[in-house]
Coordinates of C-alpha atoms and ligand atoms in Angstrom, one line a residue:
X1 CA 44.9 -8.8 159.3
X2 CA 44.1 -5.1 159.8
X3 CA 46.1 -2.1 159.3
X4 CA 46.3 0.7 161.7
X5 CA 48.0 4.2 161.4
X6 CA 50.8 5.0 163.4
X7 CA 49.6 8.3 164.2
X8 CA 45.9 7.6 165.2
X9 CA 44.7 3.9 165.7
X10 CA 41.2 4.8 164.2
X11 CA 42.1 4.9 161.2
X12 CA 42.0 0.8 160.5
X13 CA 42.1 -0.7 157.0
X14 CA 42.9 -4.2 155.2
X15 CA 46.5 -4.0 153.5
X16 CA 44.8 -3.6 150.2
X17 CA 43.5 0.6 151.2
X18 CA 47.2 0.5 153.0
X19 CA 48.6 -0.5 149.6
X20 CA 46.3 1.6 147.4
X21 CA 46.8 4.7 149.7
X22 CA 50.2 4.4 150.8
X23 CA 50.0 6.7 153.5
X24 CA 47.3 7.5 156.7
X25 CA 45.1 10.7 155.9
X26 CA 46.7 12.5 158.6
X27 CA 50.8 11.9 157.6
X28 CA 51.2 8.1 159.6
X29 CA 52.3 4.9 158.2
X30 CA 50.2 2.3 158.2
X31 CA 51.3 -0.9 160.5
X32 CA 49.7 -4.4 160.6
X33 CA 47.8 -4.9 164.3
X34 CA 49.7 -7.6 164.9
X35 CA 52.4 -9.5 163.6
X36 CA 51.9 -13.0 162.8
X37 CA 54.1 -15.3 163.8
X38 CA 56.1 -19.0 161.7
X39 CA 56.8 -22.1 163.3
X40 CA 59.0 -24.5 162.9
X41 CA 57.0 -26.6 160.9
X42 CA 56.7 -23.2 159.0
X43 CA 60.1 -23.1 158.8
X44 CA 61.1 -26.7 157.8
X45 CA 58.1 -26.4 154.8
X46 CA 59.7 -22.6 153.6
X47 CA 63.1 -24.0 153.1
X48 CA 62.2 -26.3 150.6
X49 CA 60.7 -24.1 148.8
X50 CA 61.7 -21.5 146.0
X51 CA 61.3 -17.6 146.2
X52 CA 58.4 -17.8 144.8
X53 CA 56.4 -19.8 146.6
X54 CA 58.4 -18.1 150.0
X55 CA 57.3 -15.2 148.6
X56 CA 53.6 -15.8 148.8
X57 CA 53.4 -17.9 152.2
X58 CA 55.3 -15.0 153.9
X59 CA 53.4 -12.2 152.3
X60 CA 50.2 -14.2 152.7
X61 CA 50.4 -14.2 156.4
X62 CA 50.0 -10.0 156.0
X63 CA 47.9 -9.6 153.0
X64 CA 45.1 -11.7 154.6
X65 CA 42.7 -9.6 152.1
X66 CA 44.6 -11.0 149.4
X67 CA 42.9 -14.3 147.8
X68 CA 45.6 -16.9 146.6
X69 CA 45.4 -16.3 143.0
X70 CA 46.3 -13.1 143.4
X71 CA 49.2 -13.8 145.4
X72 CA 50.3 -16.0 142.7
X73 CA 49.8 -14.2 140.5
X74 CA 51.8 -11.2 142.2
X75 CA 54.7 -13.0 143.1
X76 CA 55.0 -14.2 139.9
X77 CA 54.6 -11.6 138.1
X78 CA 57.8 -10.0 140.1
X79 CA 60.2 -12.9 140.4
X80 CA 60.0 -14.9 138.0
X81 CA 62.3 -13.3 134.8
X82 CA 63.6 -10.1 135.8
X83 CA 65.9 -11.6 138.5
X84 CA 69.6 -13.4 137.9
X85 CA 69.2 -16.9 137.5
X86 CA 65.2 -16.5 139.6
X87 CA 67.1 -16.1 142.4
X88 CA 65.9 -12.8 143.7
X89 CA 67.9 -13.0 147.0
X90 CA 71.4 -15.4 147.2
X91 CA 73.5 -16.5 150.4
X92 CA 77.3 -16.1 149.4
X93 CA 79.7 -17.5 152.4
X94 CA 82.7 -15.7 153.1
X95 CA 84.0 -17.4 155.9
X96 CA 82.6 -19.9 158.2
X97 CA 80.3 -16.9 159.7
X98 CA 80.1 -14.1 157.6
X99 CA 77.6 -14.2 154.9
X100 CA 76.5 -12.0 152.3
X101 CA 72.8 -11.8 151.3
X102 CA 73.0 -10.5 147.6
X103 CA 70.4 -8.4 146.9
X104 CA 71.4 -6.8 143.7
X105 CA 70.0 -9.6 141.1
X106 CA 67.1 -7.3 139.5
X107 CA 66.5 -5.0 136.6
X108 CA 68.6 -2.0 138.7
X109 CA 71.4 -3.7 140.3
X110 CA 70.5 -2.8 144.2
X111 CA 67.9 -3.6 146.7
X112 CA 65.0 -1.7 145.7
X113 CA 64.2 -4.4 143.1
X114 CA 63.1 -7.1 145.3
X115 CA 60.2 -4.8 146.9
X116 CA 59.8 -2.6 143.8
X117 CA 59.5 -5.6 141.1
X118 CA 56.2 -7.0 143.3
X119 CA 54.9 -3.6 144.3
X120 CA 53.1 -2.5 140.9
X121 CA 51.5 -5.8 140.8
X122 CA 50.3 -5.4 144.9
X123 CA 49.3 -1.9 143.6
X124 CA 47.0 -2.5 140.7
X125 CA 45.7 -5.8 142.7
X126 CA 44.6 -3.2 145.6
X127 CA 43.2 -0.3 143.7
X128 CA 40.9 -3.0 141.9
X129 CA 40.2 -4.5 145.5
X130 CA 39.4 -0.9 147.0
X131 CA 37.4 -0.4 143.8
X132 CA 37.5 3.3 142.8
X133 CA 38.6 2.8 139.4
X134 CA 40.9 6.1 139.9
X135 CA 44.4 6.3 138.0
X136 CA 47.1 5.8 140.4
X137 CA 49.8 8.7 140.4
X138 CA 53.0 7.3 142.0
X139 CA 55.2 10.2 143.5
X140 CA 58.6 9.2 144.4
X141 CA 61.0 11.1 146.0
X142 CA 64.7 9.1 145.8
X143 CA 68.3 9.8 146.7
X144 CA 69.1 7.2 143.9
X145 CA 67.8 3.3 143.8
X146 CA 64.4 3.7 144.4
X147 CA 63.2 5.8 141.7
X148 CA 65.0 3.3 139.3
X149 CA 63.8 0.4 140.3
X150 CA 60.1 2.3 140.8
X151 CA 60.2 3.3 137.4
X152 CA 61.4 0.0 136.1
X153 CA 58.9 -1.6 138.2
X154 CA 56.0 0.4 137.0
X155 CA 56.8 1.7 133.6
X156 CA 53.7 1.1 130.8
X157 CA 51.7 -0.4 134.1
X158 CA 48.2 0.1 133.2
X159 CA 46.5 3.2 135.1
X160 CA 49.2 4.4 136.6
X161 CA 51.6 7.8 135.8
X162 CA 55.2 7.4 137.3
X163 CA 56.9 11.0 138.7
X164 CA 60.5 10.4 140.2
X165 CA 62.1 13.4 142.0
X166 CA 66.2 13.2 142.9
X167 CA 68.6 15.4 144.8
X168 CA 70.5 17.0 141.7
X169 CA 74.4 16.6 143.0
X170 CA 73.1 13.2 145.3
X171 CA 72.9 10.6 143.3
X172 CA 76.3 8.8 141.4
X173 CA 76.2 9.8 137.8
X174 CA 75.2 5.8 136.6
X175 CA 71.8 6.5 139.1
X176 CA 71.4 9.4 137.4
X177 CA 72.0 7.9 134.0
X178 CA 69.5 5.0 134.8
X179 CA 66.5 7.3 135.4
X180 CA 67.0 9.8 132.3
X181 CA 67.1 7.0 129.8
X182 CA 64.1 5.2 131.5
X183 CA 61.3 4.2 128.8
X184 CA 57.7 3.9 129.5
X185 CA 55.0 6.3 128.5
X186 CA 53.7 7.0 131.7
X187 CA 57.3 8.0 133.6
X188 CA 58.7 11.3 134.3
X189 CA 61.7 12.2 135.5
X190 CA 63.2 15.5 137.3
X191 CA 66.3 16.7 139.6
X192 CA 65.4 19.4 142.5
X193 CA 67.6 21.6 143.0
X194 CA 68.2 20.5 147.2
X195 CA 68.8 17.2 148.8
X196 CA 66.8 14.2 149.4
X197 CA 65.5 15.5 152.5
X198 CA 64.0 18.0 150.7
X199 CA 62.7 15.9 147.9
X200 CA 60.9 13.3 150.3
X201 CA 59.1 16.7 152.4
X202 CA 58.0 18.2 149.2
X203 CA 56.6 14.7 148.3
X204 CA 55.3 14.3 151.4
X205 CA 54.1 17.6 151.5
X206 CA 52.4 17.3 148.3
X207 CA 50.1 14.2 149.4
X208 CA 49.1 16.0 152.5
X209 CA 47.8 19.0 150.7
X210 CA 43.8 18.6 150.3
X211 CA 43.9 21.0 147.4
X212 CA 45.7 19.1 145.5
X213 CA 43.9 16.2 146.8
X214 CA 40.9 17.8 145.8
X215 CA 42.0 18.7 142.0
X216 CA 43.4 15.2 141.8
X217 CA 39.8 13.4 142.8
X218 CA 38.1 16.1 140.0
X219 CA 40.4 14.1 137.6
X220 CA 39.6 10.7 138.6
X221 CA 43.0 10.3 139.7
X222 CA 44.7 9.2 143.5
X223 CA 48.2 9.7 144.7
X224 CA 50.2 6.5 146.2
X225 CA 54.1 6.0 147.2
X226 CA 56.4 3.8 146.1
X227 CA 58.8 4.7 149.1
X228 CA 59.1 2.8 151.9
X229 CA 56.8 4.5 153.9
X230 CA 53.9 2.4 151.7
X231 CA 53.5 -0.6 153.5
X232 CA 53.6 -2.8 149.7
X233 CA 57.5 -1.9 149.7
X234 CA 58.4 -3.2 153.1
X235 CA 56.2 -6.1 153.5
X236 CA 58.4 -7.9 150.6
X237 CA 61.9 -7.2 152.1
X238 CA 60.7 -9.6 154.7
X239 CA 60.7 -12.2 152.6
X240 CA 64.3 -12.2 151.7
X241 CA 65.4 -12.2 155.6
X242 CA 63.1 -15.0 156.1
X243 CA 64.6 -16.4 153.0
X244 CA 68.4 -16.1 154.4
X245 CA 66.9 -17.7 157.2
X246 CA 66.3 -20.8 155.1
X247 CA 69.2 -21.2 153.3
X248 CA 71.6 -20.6 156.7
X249 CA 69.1 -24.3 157.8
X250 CA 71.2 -26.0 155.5
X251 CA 74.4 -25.4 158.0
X252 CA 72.8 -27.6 160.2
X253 CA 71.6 -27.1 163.9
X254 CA 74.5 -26.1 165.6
X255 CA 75.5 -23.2 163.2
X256 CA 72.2 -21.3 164.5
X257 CA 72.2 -22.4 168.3
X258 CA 72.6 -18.9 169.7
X259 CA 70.8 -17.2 166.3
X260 CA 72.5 -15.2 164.0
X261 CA 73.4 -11.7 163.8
X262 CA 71.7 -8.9 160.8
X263 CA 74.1 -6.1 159.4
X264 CA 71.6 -3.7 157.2
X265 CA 73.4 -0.5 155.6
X266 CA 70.8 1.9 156.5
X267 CA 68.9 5.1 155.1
X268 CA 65.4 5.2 155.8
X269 CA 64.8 2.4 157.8
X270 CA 62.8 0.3 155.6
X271 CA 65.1 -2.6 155.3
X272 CA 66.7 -2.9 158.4
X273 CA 62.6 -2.8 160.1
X274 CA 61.9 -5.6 157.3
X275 CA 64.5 -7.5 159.9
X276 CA 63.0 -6.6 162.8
X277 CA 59.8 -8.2 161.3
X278 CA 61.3 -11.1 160.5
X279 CA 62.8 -11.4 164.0
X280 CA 59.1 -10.8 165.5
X281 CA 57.6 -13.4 162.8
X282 CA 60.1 -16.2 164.7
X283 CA 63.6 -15.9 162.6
X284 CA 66.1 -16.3 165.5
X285 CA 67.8 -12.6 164.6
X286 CA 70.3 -11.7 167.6
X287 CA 71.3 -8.1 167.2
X288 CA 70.2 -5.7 164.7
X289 CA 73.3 -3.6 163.5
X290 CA 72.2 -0.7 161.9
X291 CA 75.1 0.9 159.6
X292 CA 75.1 4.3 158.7
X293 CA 77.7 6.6 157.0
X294 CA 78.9 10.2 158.4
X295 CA 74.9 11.1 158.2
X296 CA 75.5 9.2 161.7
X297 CA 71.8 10.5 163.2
X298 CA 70.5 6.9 163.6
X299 CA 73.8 5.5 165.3
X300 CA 73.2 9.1 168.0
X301 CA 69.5 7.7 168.3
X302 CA 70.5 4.6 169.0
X303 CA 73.1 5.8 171.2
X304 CA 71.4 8.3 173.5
X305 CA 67.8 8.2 172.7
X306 CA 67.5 11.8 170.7
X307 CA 66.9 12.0 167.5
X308 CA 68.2 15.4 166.3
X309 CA 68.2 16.1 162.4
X310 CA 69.7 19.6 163.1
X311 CA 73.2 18.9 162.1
X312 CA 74.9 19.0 158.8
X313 CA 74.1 17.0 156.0
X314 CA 77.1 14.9 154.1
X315 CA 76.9 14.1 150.6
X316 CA 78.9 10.8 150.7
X317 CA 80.2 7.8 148.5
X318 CA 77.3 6.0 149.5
X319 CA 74.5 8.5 148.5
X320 CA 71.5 6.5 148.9
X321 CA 72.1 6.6 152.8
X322 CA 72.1 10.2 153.0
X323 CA 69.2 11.0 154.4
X324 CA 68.6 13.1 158.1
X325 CA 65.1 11.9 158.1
X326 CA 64.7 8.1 158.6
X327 CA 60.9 7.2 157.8
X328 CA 60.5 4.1 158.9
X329 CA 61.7 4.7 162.5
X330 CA 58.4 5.9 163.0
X331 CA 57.0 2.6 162.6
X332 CA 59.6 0.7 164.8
X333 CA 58.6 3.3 167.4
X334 CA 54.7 2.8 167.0
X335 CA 55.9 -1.4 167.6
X336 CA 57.8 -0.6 170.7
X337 CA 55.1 1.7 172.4
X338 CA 52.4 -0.7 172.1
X339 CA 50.8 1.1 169.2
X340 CA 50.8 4.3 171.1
X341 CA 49.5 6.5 168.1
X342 CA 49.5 9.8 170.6
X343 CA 53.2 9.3 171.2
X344 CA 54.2 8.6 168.2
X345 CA 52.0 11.7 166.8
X346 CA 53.5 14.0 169.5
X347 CA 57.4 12.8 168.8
X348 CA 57.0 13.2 165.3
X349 CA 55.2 16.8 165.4
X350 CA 58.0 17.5 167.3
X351 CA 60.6 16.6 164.8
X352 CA 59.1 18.6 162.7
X353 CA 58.4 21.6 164.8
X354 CA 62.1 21.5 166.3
X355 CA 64.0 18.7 164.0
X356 CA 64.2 16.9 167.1
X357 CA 62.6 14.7 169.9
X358 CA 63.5 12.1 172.6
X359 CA 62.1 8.8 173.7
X360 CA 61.3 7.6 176.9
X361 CA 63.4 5.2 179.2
X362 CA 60.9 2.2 177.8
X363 CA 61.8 2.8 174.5
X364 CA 65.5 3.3 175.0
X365 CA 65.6 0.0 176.9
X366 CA 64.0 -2.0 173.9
X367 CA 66.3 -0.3 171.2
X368 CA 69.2 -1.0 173.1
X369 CA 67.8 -4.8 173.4
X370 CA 66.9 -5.3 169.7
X371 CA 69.7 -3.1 168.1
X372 CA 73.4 -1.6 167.9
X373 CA 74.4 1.2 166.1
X374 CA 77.6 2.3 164.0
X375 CA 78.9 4.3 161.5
X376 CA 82.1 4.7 159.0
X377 CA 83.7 7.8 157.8
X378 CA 84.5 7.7 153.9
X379 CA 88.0 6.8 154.2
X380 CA 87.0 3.5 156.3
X381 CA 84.3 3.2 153.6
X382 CA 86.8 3.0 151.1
X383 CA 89.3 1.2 153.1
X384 CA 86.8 -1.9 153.7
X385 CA 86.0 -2.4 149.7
X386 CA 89.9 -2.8 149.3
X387 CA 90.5 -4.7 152.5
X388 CA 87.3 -6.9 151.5
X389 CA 88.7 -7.5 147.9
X390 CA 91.8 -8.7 149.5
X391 CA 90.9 -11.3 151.9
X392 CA 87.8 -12.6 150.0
X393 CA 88.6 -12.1 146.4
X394 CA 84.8 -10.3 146.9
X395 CA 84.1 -7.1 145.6
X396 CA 81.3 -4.9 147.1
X397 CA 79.5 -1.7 146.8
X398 CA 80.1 1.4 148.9
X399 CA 77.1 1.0 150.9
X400 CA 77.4 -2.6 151.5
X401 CA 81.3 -1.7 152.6
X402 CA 79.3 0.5 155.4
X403 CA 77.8 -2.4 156.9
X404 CA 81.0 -4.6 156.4
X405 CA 82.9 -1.7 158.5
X406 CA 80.3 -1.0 161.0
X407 CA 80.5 -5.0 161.6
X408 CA 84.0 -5.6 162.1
X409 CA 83.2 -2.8 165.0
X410 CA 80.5 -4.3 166.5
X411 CA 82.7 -7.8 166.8
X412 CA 85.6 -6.0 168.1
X413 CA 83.4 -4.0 170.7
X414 CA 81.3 -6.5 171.8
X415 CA 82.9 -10.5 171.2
X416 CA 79.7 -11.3 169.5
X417 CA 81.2 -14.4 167.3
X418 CA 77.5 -15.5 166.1
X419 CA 77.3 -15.9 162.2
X420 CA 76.2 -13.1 160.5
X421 CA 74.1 -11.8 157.8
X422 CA 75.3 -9.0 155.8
X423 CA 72.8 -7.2 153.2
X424 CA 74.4 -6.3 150.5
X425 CA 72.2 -4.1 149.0
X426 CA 73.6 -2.5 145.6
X427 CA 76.2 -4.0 143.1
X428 CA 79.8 -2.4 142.9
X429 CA 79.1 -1.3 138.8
X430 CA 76.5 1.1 140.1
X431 CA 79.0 3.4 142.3
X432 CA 82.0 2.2 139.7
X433 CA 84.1 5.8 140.3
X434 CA 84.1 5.2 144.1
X435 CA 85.0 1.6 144.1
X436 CA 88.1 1.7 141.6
X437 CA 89.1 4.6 143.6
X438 CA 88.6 2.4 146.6
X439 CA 90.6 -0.1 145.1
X440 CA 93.6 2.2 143.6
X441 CA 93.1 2.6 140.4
X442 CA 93.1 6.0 138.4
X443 CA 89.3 6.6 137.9
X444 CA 89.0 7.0 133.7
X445 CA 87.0 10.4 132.7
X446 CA 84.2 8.3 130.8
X447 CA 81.8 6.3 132.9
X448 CA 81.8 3.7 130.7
X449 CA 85.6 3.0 130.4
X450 CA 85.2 2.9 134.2
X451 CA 83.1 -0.1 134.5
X452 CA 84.8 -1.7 132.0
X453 CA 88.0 -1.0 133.8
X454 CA 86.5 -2.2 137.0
X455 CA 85.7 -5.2 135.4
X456 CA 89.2 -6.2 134.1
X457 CA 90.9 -5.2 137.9
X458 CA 88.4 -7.4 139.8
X459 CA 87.7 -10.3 137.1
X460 CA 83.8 -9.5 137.7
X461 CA 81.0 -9.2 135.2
X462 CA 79.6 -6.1 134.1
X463 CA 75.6 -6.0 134.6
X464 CA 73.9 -6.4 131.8
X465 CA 71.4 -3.3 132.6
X466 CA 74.4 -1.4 133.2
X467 CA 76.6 -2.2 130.2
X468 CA 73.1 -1.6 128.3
X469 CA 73.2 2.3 129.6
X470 CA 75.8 3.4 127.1
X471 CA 73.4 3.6 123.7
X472 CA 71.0 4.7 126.2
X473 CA 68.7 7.6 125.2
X474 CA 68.9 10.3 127.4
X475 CA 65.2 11.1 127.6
X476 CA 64.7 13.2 130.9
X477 CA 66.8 16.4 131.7
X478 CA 64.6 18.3 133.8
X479 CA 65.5 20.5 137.1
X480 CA 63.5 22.1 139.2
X481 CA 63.1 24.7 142.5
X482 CA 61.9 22.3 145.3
X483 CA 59.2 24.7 146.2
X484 CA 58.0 24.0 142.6
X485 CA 57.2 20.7 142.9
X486 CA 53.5 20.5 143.2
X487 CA 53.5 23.1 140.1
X488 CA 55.5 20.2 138.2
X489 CA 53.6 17.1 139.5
X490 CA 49.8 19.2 138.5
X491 CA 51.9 20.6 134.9
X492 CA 52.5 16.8 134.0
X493 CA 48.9 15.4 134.9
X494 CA 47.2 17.8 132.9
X495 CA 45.5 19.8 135.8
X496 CA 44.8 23.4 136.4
X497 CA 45.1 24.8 139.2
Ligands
LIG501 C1 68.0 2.5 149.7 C2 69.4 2.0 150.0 C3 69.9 1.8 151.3 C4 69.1 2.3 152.5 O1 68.0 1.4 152.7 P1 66.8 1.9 153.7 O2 65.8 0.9 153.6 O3 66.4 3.3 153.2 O4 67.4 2.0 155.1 C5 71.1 1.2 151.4 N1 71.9 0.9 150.3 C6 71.4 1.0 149.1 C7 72.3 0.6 147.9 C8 70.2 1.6 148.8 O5 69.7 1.7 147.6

């Protein structure tokens, strides 16, 4: 399997330099040239299987470079101890249709842990593949759960230096907590002083730049990304749609005739285009419902074909979906062109030129196909955690009450009765203010008493990682000027500039 950029299709590699690289010399996104494709014999084999061994047959089929030991010895190395129970990625029922795929078993409680547990390990495997014996500098910018779980992911990782970069007033104070206590020798931690817009363009920014390219070769040293514009973190969130997949076989034939439905509560793309792959890979996905919050740009894309950042930006109960920019659309829109690398090139100079830029009637037709979009406002947010707690004795998060909102919508707009899958991609401890707030309850000054008050109202278990935050040590408490991040990023490795 080769690898080509979405903005120029010379640029072809094996997922290994993808991996190693994480992004295209010239600012695209690398995309596999085809996508392979499971059977039903596939299917009937995977679902006896654990995650695990799904793990490797499904990320197999794209890391062809890959031999099988090192598979194994990657998917191993992620899922096996760090997850609940090894289940990286349960089915909870609600009701006879609705079910919730539980994607907050890891080290930091959301989402980002499934990808971000196996990424180090496809990481280190590729730089020793490519074979430049550099140091790997991983520059993440995050509006909350990814630089967690990247730093979890990679701290004390051999050849590697860790530098996380978060919107100072965008992340929930637990997020924040999580990444200033973080331990590992090779981390580093620091707020901008903007939003997480501006941290991912100064990041992105800052690989671009073939100075500081240049100074970082003169070290022996190579930028990647641990976002989800590196191909390492989206490739494994496929696994866990394929893996819902497998556990909805159980409810017999029937219960899938028409295919079921896919609610992602969506940011930058990543995970609800992990669903699209699994769709295109043969899982029999019906719609794609793509839930935002008031940062509503996706659900206008999706409505009228424009994509137009130049609005105002919300900071909302469900910060790690505030983001204008949504990376990964690029690649959805490189898949529904044909691989059309000038297009893709021209639409997203275009965004960046004038914040804006609109597909063609092709496009618009396959969108509308593949996906519906919605949003919630904050009081509907808060509304569906309560209502939610109420009629399921379930408590979520206020992301995963997004997607629970934008669903009952899509059912009441369009009929659709298929079953559903709902991600559910953070857990309620992590966002603890918001969701006793959500509930009723008078939200206690300390953080701590909060959880444990959340706990006692909703007769659910506090995480262990989170309970463990309050003897923490606060090790990180840097702030910086986001036109001074490159100064930061050179200041911490050591180099002159
Ligand atoms: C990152 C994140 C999202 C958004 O996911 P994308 O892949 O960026 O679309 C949603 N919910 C939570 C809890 C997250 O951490």
């Amino acid at each position: 399997m080769l690898y080509n950029s979405t903005r120029d299709n010379n640029a072809t590699v094996e997922s290994a330099a993808a991996i190693a690289h994480g992004i295209s010399k010239e600012g695209g996104l690398f995309v596999p040239q085809s996508v392979p494709t499971l059977t039903a014999e596939d299917f009937a084999s995977l679902k006896t299987m654990s995650y695990v061994e799904r793990a490797k047959y499904v990320l197999g089929k794209f890391l062809t470079d890959f031999t099988a030991e090192e598979m194994d010895y990657c998917a191993k190395g992620a899922y096996l101890g760090s997850f609940d129970n090894d289940l990286p990625a349960p089915l909870k029922a609600l009701d006879d249709k609705v079910n919730i795929l539980e994607l907050w078993h890891g080290p930091t409680c959301a989402f980002k842990d499934l990808a971000l547990q196996i990424l180090p390990y496809l990481l280190t495997t590729s730089a020793k593949k490519v074979g430049d014996g550099k140091k790997t500098v991983i520059l993440v910018a995050t509006s909350g759960d990814t630089g967690k779980a990247a730093l979890e992911g990679f701290k004390d990782v051999k050849d590697t230096e860790i530098m996380v970069f978060y919107p100072n007033d965008g992340v929930s104070a637990m997020q924040q907590l999580q990444m200033n206590t973080q331990k590992g020798e090779n981390v580093y931690v620091c707020a901008i002083n903007g939003n997480f817009d501006d941290a991912q363009t100064g990041v992105k920014t800052i690989f671009t730049d073939d100075g500081i390219k240049a100074l970082l070769e003169e070290n022996n040293m190579e930028f990647s990304s641990a976002n989800s514009i590196n191909w390492g973190r989206l490739a494994p969130q496929i696994v866990y749609y394929v893996s819902a997949y497998c556990d909805l076989l159980d409810k017999g034939e029937d219960y899938l005739k028409d295919g079921f439905n896919v609610v992602v509560p969506t940011g930058n793309f990543g995970n609800i285009l992990a669903a699209y792959y699994a769709k295109a890979m043969g899982v029999p996905v019906g719609k794609l419902i793509c839930a935002s919050n008031s940062n509503n740009v996706l659900t206008d894309f999706l409505g009228t074909g424009t994509y137009d950042r130049n609005r105002k930006f919300f900071t909302t109960i469900s910060p790690s979906m505030d983001i204008l920019i949504s990376s990964n659309l690029e690649r959805m829109l490189y898949e529904l062109t044909d691989h059309n690398d000038k297009l893709v090139a021209q639409w997203q100079n275009s965004l960046k030129a004038e914040g804006k830029y609109t597909v063609n009637d092709e496009v618009m037709a396959s969108l509308k196909e593949l996906f519906w979009g919605g949003y919630c406002t904050e009081e509907q947010t808060a509304a569906t955690i309560s209502e939610t707690l109420d009629k399921y004795g379930y408590l979520i998060d206020t992301h995963t009450a997004v997607a629970v909102s934008v669903y009952n919508d899509y059912k009441a707009s369009t009929g659709d009765e298929r079953p559903v899958v709902i991600a559910s991609t953070a857990s309620p401890y992590k966002f603890a203010n918001s969701v006793l707030e959500a509930i009723g309850q008078q939200v206690p000054e300390n953080e701590f008493d909060a959880v444990k008050l959340l706990s006692e109202k909703t007769d659910t278990q506090i995480p262990a990682a989170i309970a463990a935050l309050e003897t923490a040590v606060l090790r990180f408490e840097n702030v910086c000027e986001k036109e001074d991040m490159s100064k930061v990023v050179l200041d911490r490795l050591g180099i002159k500039a």
